């Protein structure tokens, strides 16, 4: 979890779902230096749980994560009325066109 102040008074919150520690730290640090609050999780199940409680402004979702992959998490978030409106951007090292298509079909932008 990233450092941050009281979530009830927050603005510009990004949920970053990424299992690679180094990449998660690098991206979080860069975004926080721009004044964005970043909350990090390491798998799809955590992404769903944290999104439901936090209601971030946007989600950056890796596709290849343990416990639950990003595509499954996107599907669950987009079929939940409470979270379906939150934009999800895919950030992944996956180069398979099929995975990109699946993430868009699931509701990512």
Short mmCIF file of C-alpha atoms in Angstrom, two decimals:
data_model
loop_
_atom_site.label_atom_id
_atom_site.label_comp_id
_atom_site.label_asym_id
_atom_site.label_seq_id
_atom_site.Cartn_x
_atom_site.Cartn_y
_atom_site.Cartn_z
CA UNK A 1 0.00 0.00 0.00
CA UNK A 2 1.23 3.41 -0.83
CA UNK A 3 1.62 6.28 1.55
CA UNK A 4 -1.28 8.65 1.64
CA UNK A 5 -3.55 10.86 3.63
CA UNK A 6 -7.18 10.42 4.64
CA UNK A 7 -8.98 8.76 1.72
CA UNK A 8 -12.22 10.64 2.45
CA UNK A 9 -10.60 13.93 1.42
CA UNK A 10 -8.65 12.55 -1.49
CA UNK A 11 -8.61 13.52 -5.13
CA UNK A 12 -6.91 12.02 -8.16
CA UNK A 13 -6.59 8.50 -6.78
CA UNK A 14 -5.21 5.74 -8.99
CA UNK A 15 -5.39 2.08 -8.08
CA UNK A 16 -2.33 0.35 -9.53
CA UNK A 17 -2.56 -3.44 -9.81
CA UNK A 18 0.89 -4.84 -10.58
CA UNK A 19 2.72 -7.85 -9.15
CA UNK A 20 6.25 -6.75 -10.08
CA UNK A 21 7.64 -4.94 -7.02
CA UNK A 22 10.18 -2.82 -8.90
CA UNK A 23 7.73 -1.67 -11.57
CA UNK A 24 5.03 -0.98 -8.99
CA UNK A 25 7.41 1.17 -6.96
CA UNK A 26 8.75 3.04 -10.01
CA UNK A 27 5.33 3.89 -11.45
CA UNK A 28 3.88 4.77 -8.03
CA UNK A 29 6.79 7.11 -7.29
CA UNK A 30 6.48 8.85 -10.66
CA UNK A 31 2.72 9.33 -10.33
CA UNK A 32 2.98 10.53 -6.74
CA UNK A 33 5.60 13.08 -7.80
CA UNK A 34 2.89 14.55 -10.04
CA UNK A 35 0.51 14.90 -7.09
CA UNK A 36 -1.53 11.78 -7.72
CA UNK A 37 -2.35 9.47 -4.83
CA UNK A 38 -1.50 5.86 -5.73
CA UNK A 39 -2.82 2.81 -3.95
CA UNK A 40 -1.03 -0.37 -5.02
CA UNK A 41 -2.16 -3.98 -5.00
CA UNK A 42 -0.43 -7.11 -6.25
CA UNK A 43 -3.21 -9.27 -7.73
CA UNK A 44 -6.68 -9.18 -9.25
CA UNK A 45 -8.53 -10.16 -6.08
CA UNK A 46 -6.90 -7.32 -4.17
CA UNK A 47 -7.76 -4.97 -7.04
CA UNK A 48 -11.44 -5.87 -6.80
CA UNK A 49 -11.56 -5.58 -3.02
CA UNK A 50 -9.68 -2.27 -2.90
CA UNK A 51 -11.72 -0.81 -5.78
CA UNK A 52 -14.97 -1.59 -4.00
CA UNK A 53 -13.81 0.10 -0.79
CA UNK A 54 -11.78 2.97 -2.27
CA UNK A 55 -13.60 3.91 -5.50
CA UNK A 56 -10.48 5.21 -7.29
CA UNK A 57 -10.70 7.64 -10.19
CA UNK A 58 -8.90 5.23 -12.51
CA UNK A 59 -7.34 1.77 -12.38
CA UNK A 60 -4.10 0.70 -14.05
CA UNK A 61 -4.28 -3.07 -14.38
CA UNK A 62 -1.56 -5.55 -15.22
CA UNK A 63 -2.86 -8.64 -17.04
CA UNK A 64 -0.47 -11.28 -15.74
CA UNK A 65 -0.81 -11.43 -11.95
CA UNK A 66 -1.09 -14.23 -9.39
CA UNK A 67 -4.31 -15.26 -7.59
CA UNK A 68 -6.55 -13.64 -10.24
CA UNK A 69 -5.33 -12.27 -13.56
CA UNK A 70 -6.14 -8.79 -14.79
CA UNK A 71 -8.68 -9.87 -17.42
CA UNK A 72 -10.78 -11.71 -14.83
CA UNK A 73 -10.56 -8.73 -12.48
CA UNK A 74 -11.63 -6.33 -15.24
CA UNK A 75 -14.64 -8.52 -16.06
CA UNK A 76 -15.72 -8.58 -12.41
CA UNK A 77 -15.27 -4.84 -11.95
CA UNK A 78 -17.13 -3.99 -15.14
CA UNK A 79 -20.12 -6.21 -14.26
CA UNK A 80 -20.44 -4.70 -10.77
CA UNK A 81 -22.75 -1.68 -10.86
CA UNK A 82 -20.78 -0.01 -8.08
CA UNK A 83 -17.48 -0.13 -10.00
CA UNK A 84 -18.44 -0.41 -13.68
CA UNK A 85 -18.02 3.34 -14.29
CA UNK A 86 -14.35 3.41 -13.24
CA UNK A 87 -11.98 3.57 -16.23
CA UNK A 88 -9.47 0.72 -16.39
CA UNK A 89 -6.26 1.16 -18.35
CA UNK A 90 -4.22 -1.94 -19.13
CA UNK A 91 -0.51 -1.64 -18.45
CA UNK A 92 1.23 -4.89 -19.22
CA UNK A 93 4.25 -6.51 -20.78
CA UNK A 94 2.00 -9.02 -22.55
CA UNK A 95 2.52 -8.77 -26.27
CA UNK A 96 -0.11 -11.28 -27.30
CA UNK A 97 -2.76 -9.60 -29.44
CA UNK A 98 -5.34 -12.05 -28.09
CA UNK A 99 -4.75 -10.83 -24.51
CA UNK A 100 -5.15 -7.21 -25.59
CA UNK A 101 -8.41 -8.04 -27.32
CA UNK A 102 -9.64 -9.93 -24.25
CA UNK A 103 -8.86 -6.96 -22.00
CA UNK A 104 -10.79 -4.58 -24.28
CA UNK A 105 -13.68 -7.03 -24.53
CA UNK A 106 -13.73 -7.17 -20.72
CA UNK A 107 -14.11 -3.38 -20.54
CA UNK A 108 -10.63 -1.88 -20.36
CA UNK A 109 -9.81 1.27 -22.31
#
